[in-house]
């Protein structure tokens, strides 16, 4: 929530964030929107404007300011990426998320006052149907298409980056506690997100039946098969290493003043940062393990619907990105096609 001397001018923002919490939005989403709207309110204060005075032209000025702003702590304007983009600028995804937060704010204001005009212009529909949806084969996955704002920036479509087998083995091999090995195993061999791992309770893990009940984004639950090796590691952790605690969380802090409390995202990032520096595996962040799991499934030729269920994706389009990440599978199919052509031409 916004606080301070100028907070009274932006009471609408606090009401909107409370509205998102009431609608069961993720606390992480509400927190991100809060920071996005805080940046917008600070800019409005510099321009001596209130939310009621915001027009489309004002939004265009704000987006221009976002594109031209420098990010503190990054190298100067003389440092660019391989594609020529300056690294001291906000990414298009960051600016678009700020725009989404602002759009939601004024949509909420319209619910309160139907006569209020939304300064965020509506654009064309967000996405087209894929071929399978048009033909009916994937009709059950079709989402209602929503119009996006015409002010959105183009975002680069980047594929997830997976770890090589050697890098993954090196990083996992450097972990010294049963807890850390269990966490890495759940992400690498079961495909869980780091936030899903940290949210696990002891009762969510069925070691005998080898199932894990996972609560993913939007509080959606799914059951994921538990790898037998990971199940053994979790079993040892519960019997020999997990500290006594009243907390129901599976993974707890082992040392220090917070011993027995649930492991936090910051604590998990610290663990992986230490082992990245120790092993030299630069891409060894928690989410890279999940990307590696998805890539392995794609290379093994697992059905797309099964991959979607295992990874907990809301739509099959997200899962389909991993198919493009399977170079070994693609190369094998390419070589097989060439061999068939050569055989036919003989």
Short mmCIF file of C-alpha atoms in Angstrom, two decimals:
data_model
loop_
_atom_site.label_atom_id
_atom_site.label_comp_id
_atom_site.label_asym_id
_atom_site.label_seq_id
_atom_site.Cartn_x
_atom_site.Cartn_y
_atom_site.Cartn_z
CA UNK A 1 0.00 0.00 0.00
CA UNK A 2 1.14 3.55 -0.72
CA UNK A 3 2.09 5.65 2.30
CA UNK A 4 3.51 9.11 2.94
CA UNK A 5 2.45 12.71 2.64
CA UNK A 6 1.14 12.40 -0.93
CA UNK A 7 -0.65 9.08 -0.33
CA UNK A 8 -4.01 10.84 0.19
CA UNK A 9 -3.92 12.01 -3.45
CA UNK A 10 -3.64 8.40 -4.59
CA UNK A 11 -6.10 6.66 -2.30
CA UNK A 12 -7.56 5.04 -5.43
CA UNK A 13 -4.35 3.02 -5.80
CA UNK A 14 -4.63 1.54 -2.31
CA UNK A 15 -8.28 0.69 -2.92
CA UNK A 16 -7.35 -1.00 -6.20
CA UNK A 17 -4.61 -3.11 -4.60
CA UNK A 18 -7.03 -4.17 -1.86
CA UNK A 19 -9.50 -5.09 -4.61
CA UNK A 20 -6.89 -7.36 -6.22
CA UNK A 21 -6.27 -9.11 -2.92
CA UNK A 22 -10.02 -9.60 -2.47
CA UNK A 23 -10.10 -11.23 -5.92
CA UNK A 24 -7.47 -13.76 -4.75
CA UNK A 25 -4.64 -12.37 -6.87
CA UNK A 26 -1.22 -13.70 -5.95
CA UNK A 27 0.55 -11.57 -3.29
CA UNK A 28 3.55 -11.45 -5.64
CA UNK A 29 1.37 -10.00 -8.43
CA UNK A 30 -0.15 -7.42 -6.10
CA UNK A 31 3.31 -6.48 -4.86
CA UNK A 32 4.60 -6.04 -8.42
CA UNK A 33 1.58 -3.93 -9.39
CA UNK A 34 2.09 -1.87 -6.23
CA UNK A 35 5.65 -0.99 -7.23
CA UNK A 36 4.55 -0.25 -10.81
CA UNK A 37 1.83 2.11 -9.60
CA UNK A 38 4.24 3.67 -7.10
CA UNK A 39 6.52 4.62 -10.02
CA UNK A 40 3.52 6.06 -11.88
CA UNK A 41 2.37 8.08 -8.85
CA UNK A 42 5.85 9.49 -8.32
CA UNK A 43 5.93 10.62 -11.93
CA UNK A 44 2.47 12.19 -11.57
CA UNK A 45 3.67 14.03 -8.47
CA UNK A 46 6.65 15.42 -10.40
CA UNK A 47 4.21 16.59 -13.11
CA UNK A 48 1.82 17.98 -10.44
CA UNK A 49 -1.04 15.82 -11.73
CA UNK A 50 -3.75 13.77 -10.03
CA UNK A 51 -5.07 10.42 -11.37
CA UNK A 52 -8.31 12.17 -12.39
CA UNK A 53 -6.33 14.40 -14.78
CA UNK A 54 -4.65 11.53 -16.63
CA UNK A 55 -5.41 11.40 -20.36
CA UNK A 56 -4.03 9.32 -23.20
CA UNK A 57 -1.52 12.07 -23.97
CA UNK A 58 -0.35 12.01 -20.35
CA UNK A 59 0.12 8.24 -20.59
CA UNK A 60 2.13 8.65 -23.79
CA UNK A 61 4.40 11.11 -21.98
CA UNK A 62 4.79 8.68 -19.08
CA UNK A 63 5.67 5.75 -21.36
CA UNK A 64 8.21 7.93 -23.14
CA UNK A 65 9.74 8.78 -19.76
CA UNK A 66 9.90 5.05 -18.94
CA UNK A 67 11.64 4.26 -22.23
CA UNK A 68 14.20 7.02 -21.69
CA UNK A 69 14.79 6.39 -17.97
CA UNK A 70 18.07 4.85 -16.80
CA UNK A 71 17.98 1.90 -14.41
CA UNK A 72 20.09 2.58 -11.31
CA UNK A 73 23.00 0.23 -10.71
CA UNK A 74 23.46 -0.82 -14.32
CA UNK A 75 26.40 0.04 -16.61
CA UNK A 76 26.27 3.34 -18.46
CA UNK A 77 24.93 4.06 -21.96
CA UNK A 78 28.17 2.93 -23.59
CA UNK A 79 27.37 -0.73 -22.74
CA UNK A 80 25.05 -2.52 -25.16
CA UNK A 81 23.85 -6.07 -25.72
CA UNK A 82 24.78 -8.17 -28.74
CA UNK A 83 21.67 -6.93 -30.58
CA UNK A 84 22.60 -3.29 -29.98
CA UNK A 85 20.21 -2.56 -27.11
CA UNK A 86 21.43 -0.43 -24.20
CA UNK A 87 21.49 -2.34 -20.92
CA UNK A 88 20.66 0.69 -18.75
CA UNK A 89 17.08 0.87 -20.06
CA UNK A 90 13.91 -0.77 -18.77
CA UNK A 91 12.87 -3.87 -20.69
CA UNK A 92 9.73 -3.79 -22.82
CA UNK A 93 8.15 -6.38 -20.51
CA UNK A 94 8.66 -4.08 -17.52
CA UNK A 95 7.05 -1.12 -19.28
CA UNK A 96 4.15 -3.27 -20.50
CA UNK A 97 3.57 -4.54 -16.96
CA UNK A 98 3.43 -0.97 -15.73
CA UNK A 99 0.91 -0.22 -18.45
CA UNK A 100 -1.15 -3.27 -17.41
CA UNK A 101 -1.17 -2.06 -13.79
CA UNK A 102 -2.30 1.41 -14.87
CA UNK A 103 -4.96 -0.05 -17.16
CA UNK A 104 -6.29 -2.16 -14.32
CA UNK A 105 -6.34 0.87 -12.03
CA UNK A 106 -8.50 2.91 -14.39
CA UNK A 107 -10.73 -0.07 -15.15
CA UNK A 108 -11.32 -0.32 -11.40
CA UNK A 109 -12.06 3.42 -11.31
CA UNK A 110 -14.65 2.82 -14.05
CA UNK A 111 -16.35 0.23 -11.85
CA UNK A 112 -16.59 2.80 -9.08
CA UNK A 113 -17.72 5.63 -11.37
CA UNK A 114 -19.26 4.42 -14.67
CA UNK A 115 -18.96 7.91 -16.15
CA UNK A 116 -15.18 7.95 -15.67
CA UNK A 117 -13.26 7.62 -18.94
CA UNK A 118 -10.43 5.11 -19.19
CA UNK A 119 -7.39 6.89 -20.69
CA UNK A 120 -5.84 3.58 -21.78
CA UNK A 121 -6.99 2.94 -25.37
CA UNK A 122 -8.06 -0.56 -26.32
CA UNK A 123 -6.21 -2.32 -29.11
CA UNK A 124 -6.86 -5.38 -31.20
CA UNK A 125 -7.27 -8.85 -29.74
CA UNK A 126 -4.28 -10.17 -27.86
CA UNK A 127 -3.70 -13.33 -29.86
CA UNK A 128 -4.87 -15.31 -32.86
CA UNK A 129 -6.03 -18.90 -32.75
CA UNK A 130 -3.38 -21.49 -33.45
CA UNK A 131 -3.99 -24.02 -36.21
CA UNK A 132 -5.17 -26.72 -33.81
CA UNK A 133 -7.76 -24.43 -32.29
CA UNK A 134 -9.10 -23.44 -35.71
CA UNK A 135 -9.46 -27.07 -36.79
CA UNK A 136 -11.08 -28.13 -33.52
CA UNK A 137 -8.30 -30.48 -32.36
CA UNK A 138 -7.35 -28.09 -29.56
CA UNK A 139 -10.76 -26.46 -29.15
CA UNK A 140 -10.82 -27.39 -25.48
CA UNK A 141 -7.77 -25.16 -24.90
CA UNK A 142 -9.22 -22.06 -26.57
CA UNK A 143 -9.17 -18.98 -24.39
CA UNK A 144 -11.41 -15.98 -24.75
CA UNK A 145 -9.30 -13.42 -26.53
CA UNK A 146 -8.94 -10.10 -24.75
CA UNK A 147 -8.05 -6.80 -26.43
CA UNK A 148 -4.73 -5.36 -25.41
CA UNK A 149 -3.88 -1.70 -25.25
CA UNK A 150 -2.62 -0.05 -28.42
CA UNK A 151 0.11 1.53 -26.26
CA UNK A 152 1.87 -1.78 -25.58
CA UNK A 153 5.46 -2.15 -26.74
CA UNK A 154 6.61 -5.04 -28.89
CA UNK A 155 8.27 -7.69 -26.74
CA UNK A 156 10.99 -10.03 -27.98
CA UNK A 157 9.92 -13.68 -27.95
CA UNK A 158 12.67 -15.43 -26.06
CA UNK A 159 12.88 -19.18 -25.58
CA UNK A 160 13.54 -20.61 -22.10
CA UNK A 161 17.21 -21.36 -21.46
CA UNK A 162 17.94 -24.87 -20.19
CA UNK A 163 21.07 -26.22 -18.52
CA UNK A 164 23.25 -28.79 -20.21
CA UNK A 165 23.43 -32.22 -18.60
CA UNK A 166 26.97 -31.56 -17.36
CA UNK A 167 26.10 -28.15 -15.86
CA UNK A 168 23.02 -29.56 -14.13
CA UNK A 169 25.04 -32.45 -12.71
CA UNK A 170 27.80 -30.11 -11.53
CA UNK A 171 25.37 -27.77 -9.79
CA UNK A 172 23.40 -30.54 -8.09
CA UNK A 173 26.64 -32.27 -7.09
CA UNK A 174 27.82 -29.16 -5.24
CA UNK A 175 24.77 -29.18 -2.93
CA UNK A 176 25.69 -30.51 0.49
CA UNK A 177 22.41 -30.76 2.44
CA UNK A 178 19.52 -33.17 1.89
CA UNK A 179 17.16 -30.20 1.90
CA UNK A 180 18.93 -28.44 -0.95
CA UNK A 181 19.21 -31.66 -2.96
CA UNK A 182 15.48 -32.31 -2.48
CA UNK A 183 14.61 -28.79 -3.62
CA UNK A 184 16.81 -29.08 -6.70
CA UNK A 185 15.39 -32.52 -7.47
CA UNK A 186 11.78 -31.32 -7.33
CA UNK A 187 12.58 -28.60 -9.86
CA UNK A 188 14.90 -30.63 -12.09
CA UNK A 189 13.09 -34.00 -12.18
CA UNK A 190 9.50 -33.01 -11.34
CA UNK A 191 9.32 -29.58 -13.04
CA UNK A 192 8.11 -27.53 -10.07
CA UNK A 193 8.50 -23.77 -9.91
CA UNK A 194 10.64 -22.46 -7.05
CA UNK A 195 7.60 -20.79 -5.44
CA UNK A 196 5.71 -24.10 -5.68
CA UNK A 197 8.55 -25.93 -3.94
CA UNK A 198 8.66 -23.41 -1.10
CA UNK A 199 4.87 -23.59 -0.68
CA UNK A 200 4.85 -27.37 -0.19
CA UNK A 201 3.61 -28.71 3.12
CA UNK A 202 4.73 -32.05 4.55
CA UNK A 203 1.29 -33.52 3.85
CA UNK A 204 1.56 -32.59 0.15
CA UNK A 205 4.27 -35.20 -0.47
CA UNK A 206 3.17 -38.84 -0.71
CA UNK A 207 6.51 -40.65 -0.64
CA UNK A 208 4.97 -44.14 -0.68
CA UNK A 209 2.62 -43.42 -3.57
CA UNK A 210 5.21 -41.13 -5.24
CA UNK A 211 2.92 -38.17 -5.83
CA UNK A 212 3.24 -34.48 -5.02
CA UNK A 213 0.22 -32.19 -4.68
CA UNK A 214 1.36 -28.83 -6.05
CA UNK A 215 -0.39 -25.49 -5.65
CA UNK A 216 0.58 -23.37 -8.64
CA UNK A 217 -0.30 -19.97 -10.02
CA UNK A 218 -3.82 -18.78 -9.28
CA UNK A 219 -4.06 -21.31 -6.42
CA UNK A 220 -4.57 -24.09 -9.01
CA UNK A 221 -3.69 -27.53 -7.73
CA UNK A 222 -2.21 -30.38 -9.74
CA UNK A 223 -0.72 -33.79 -8.92
CA UNK A 224 2.78 -34.48 -10.20
CA UNK A 225 4.54 -37.88 -10.19
CA UNK A 226 7.42 -37.95 -7.73
CA UNK A 227 10.73 -39.21 -9.08
CA UNK A 228 11.86 -42.21 -6.95
CA UNK A 229 15.36 -40.78 -6.38
CA UNK A 230 13.88 -37.45 -5.27
CA UNK A 231 11.45 -39.32 -3.00
CA UNK A 232 14.40 -41.04 -1.31
CA UNK A 233 16.17 -37.72 -0.77
CA UNK A 234 13.03 -36.15 0.74
CA UNK A 235 12.61 -39.18 2.99
CA UNK A 236 16.16 -38.84 4.34
CA UNK A 237 15.66 -35.10 4.81
CA UNK A 238 12.49 -35.65 6.86
CA UNK A 239 14.06 -38.35 9.01
CA UNK A 240 17.54 -36.95 9.58
CA UNK A 241 17.77 -33.25 8.83
CA UNK A 242 14.48 -31.35 9.08
CA UNK A 243 14.47 -29.38 12.36
CA UNK A 244 11.66 -29.78 14.86
CA UNK A 245 9.06 -27.12 14.21
CA UNK A 246 5.36 -26.33 14.46
CA UNK A 247 5.45 -25.14 10.84
CA UNK A 248 3.71 -27.35 8.28
CA UNK A 249 6.10 -26.27 5.53
CA UNK A 250 8.24 -29.03 4.09
CA UNK A 251 11.44 -27.04 3.66
CA UNK A 252 12.61 -25.07 6.69
CA UNK A 253 15.54 -22.86 7.62
CA UNK A 254 18.17 -25.10 9.24
CA UNK A 255 20.37 -22.58 11.08
CA UNK A 256 20.35 -19.17 12.71
CA UNK A 257 17.64 -17.15 14.46
CA UNK A 258 15.00 -18.23 11.93
CA UNK A 259 15.65 -21.94 12.39
CA UNK A 260 12.43 -23.94 12.02
CA UNK A 261 10.67 -21.31 9.91
CA UNK A 262 9.75 -21.80 6.26
CA UNK A 263 12.52 -21.19 3.74
CA UNK A 264 11.95 -17.90 1.90
CA UNK A 265 12.47 -17.04 -1.78
CA UNK A 266 15.36 -14.78 -0.77
CA UNK A 267 16.95 -17.65 1.12
CA UNK A 268 16.59 -19.96 -1.87
CA UNK A 269 18.15 -17.36 -4.19
CA UNK A 270 21.08 -17.02 -1.75
CA UNK A 271 21.67 -20.78 -1.83
CA UNK A 272 21.74 -20.92 -5.61
CA UNK A 273 23.85 -17.77 -5.90
CA UNK A 274 26.49 -19.32 -3.63
CA UNK A 275 26.62 -22.57 -5.62
CA UNK A 276 26.70 -20.73 -8.96
CA UNK A 277 29.82 -18.92 -7.81
CA UNK A 278 31.25 -22.13 -6.38
CA UNK A 279 30.77 -24.19 -9.55
CA UNK A 280 30.99 -21.48 -12.21
CA UNK A 281 27.64 -22.53 -13.74
CA UNK A 282 26.47 -19.05 -14.71
CA UNK A 283 22.93 -19.98 -15.71
CA UNK A 284 22.25 -22.04 -12.60
CA UNK A 285 19.22 -20.19 -11.26
CA UNK A 286 16.25 -22.09 -9.76
CA UNK A 287 13.97 -21.61 -12.78
CA UNK A 288 16.64 -22.99 -15.13
CA UNK A 289 16.06 -26.39 -13.50
CA UNK A 290 12.40 -26.27 -14.48
CA UNK A 291 13.32 -25.23 -18.04
CA UNK A 292 15.71 -28.18 -18.17
CA UNK A 293 12.91 -30.54 -17.13
CA UNK A 294 10.64 -29.19 -19.88
CA UNK A 295 13.39 -29.50 -22.48
CA UNK A 296 14.13 -33.10 -21.53
CA UNK A 297 10.44 -33.97 -21.88
CA UNK A 298 10.32 -32.35 -25.32
CA UNK A 299 13.43 -34.18 -26.50
CA UNK A 300 11.94 -37.47 -25.27
CA UNK A 301 8.87 -36.85 -27.45
CA UNK A 302 6.38 -36.61 -24.56
CA UNK A 303 2.88 -35.62 -25.64
CA UNK A 304 2.24 -31.88 -25.48
CA UNK A 305 -0.89 -32.26 -23.32
CA UNK A 306 1.04 -34.39 -20.82
CA UNK A 307 3.82 -31.80 -20.67
CA UNK A 308 1.23 -29.09 -20.05
CA UNK A 309 -0.28 -31.06 -17.15
CA UNK A 310 3.13 -31.74 -15.59
CA UNK A 311 4.37 -28.16 -15.90
CA UNK A 312 1.07 -26.60 -14.80
CA UNK A 313 0.76 -24.23 -17.75
CA UNK A 314 -2.60 -22.50 -18.22
CA UNK A 315 -2.38 -22.82 -22.00
CA UNK A 316 -0.72 -25.21 -24.39
CA UNK A 317 0.98 -22.35 -26.29
CA UNK A 318 3.29 -21.82 -23.30
CA UNK A 319 4.24 -25.50 -23.26
CA UNK A 320 4.85 -25.49 -27.02
CA UNK A 321 7.89 -23.24 -26.51
CA UNK A 322 9.79 -26.24 -25.17
CA UNK A 323 9.27 -28.13 -28.41
CA UNK A 324 11.43 -25.50 -30.12
CA UNK A 325 14.05 -26.07 -27.42
CA UNK A 326 14.66 -29.69 -28.41
CA UNK A 327 17.50 -29.43 -30.95
CA UNK A 328 18.45 -33.09 -30.63
CA UNK A 329 14.91 -34.20 -31.44
CA UNK A 330 14.61 -31.73 -34.32
CA UNK A 331 17.99 -32.78 -35.74
CA UNK A 332 17.04 -36.47 -35.51
CA UNK A 333 13.80 -35.85 -37.39
CA UNK A 334 15.66 -33.76 -39.98
CA UNK A 335 18.28 -36.46 -40.53
CA UNK A 336 15.58 -39.12 -40.81
CA UNK A 337 13.73 -37.08 -43.43
CA UNK A 338 16.92 -36.58 -45.44
CA UNK A 339 17.64 -40.31 -45.31
CA UNK A 340 14.13 -41.10 -46.59
CA UNK A 341 14.60 -38.66 -49.46
CA UNK A 342 17.94 -40.19 -50.38
CA UNK A 343 16.41 -43.68 -50.32
CA UNK A 344 13.55 -42.60 -52.60
CA UNK A 345 15.93 -41.02 -55.13
CA UNK A 346 18.09 -44.12 -55.53
#
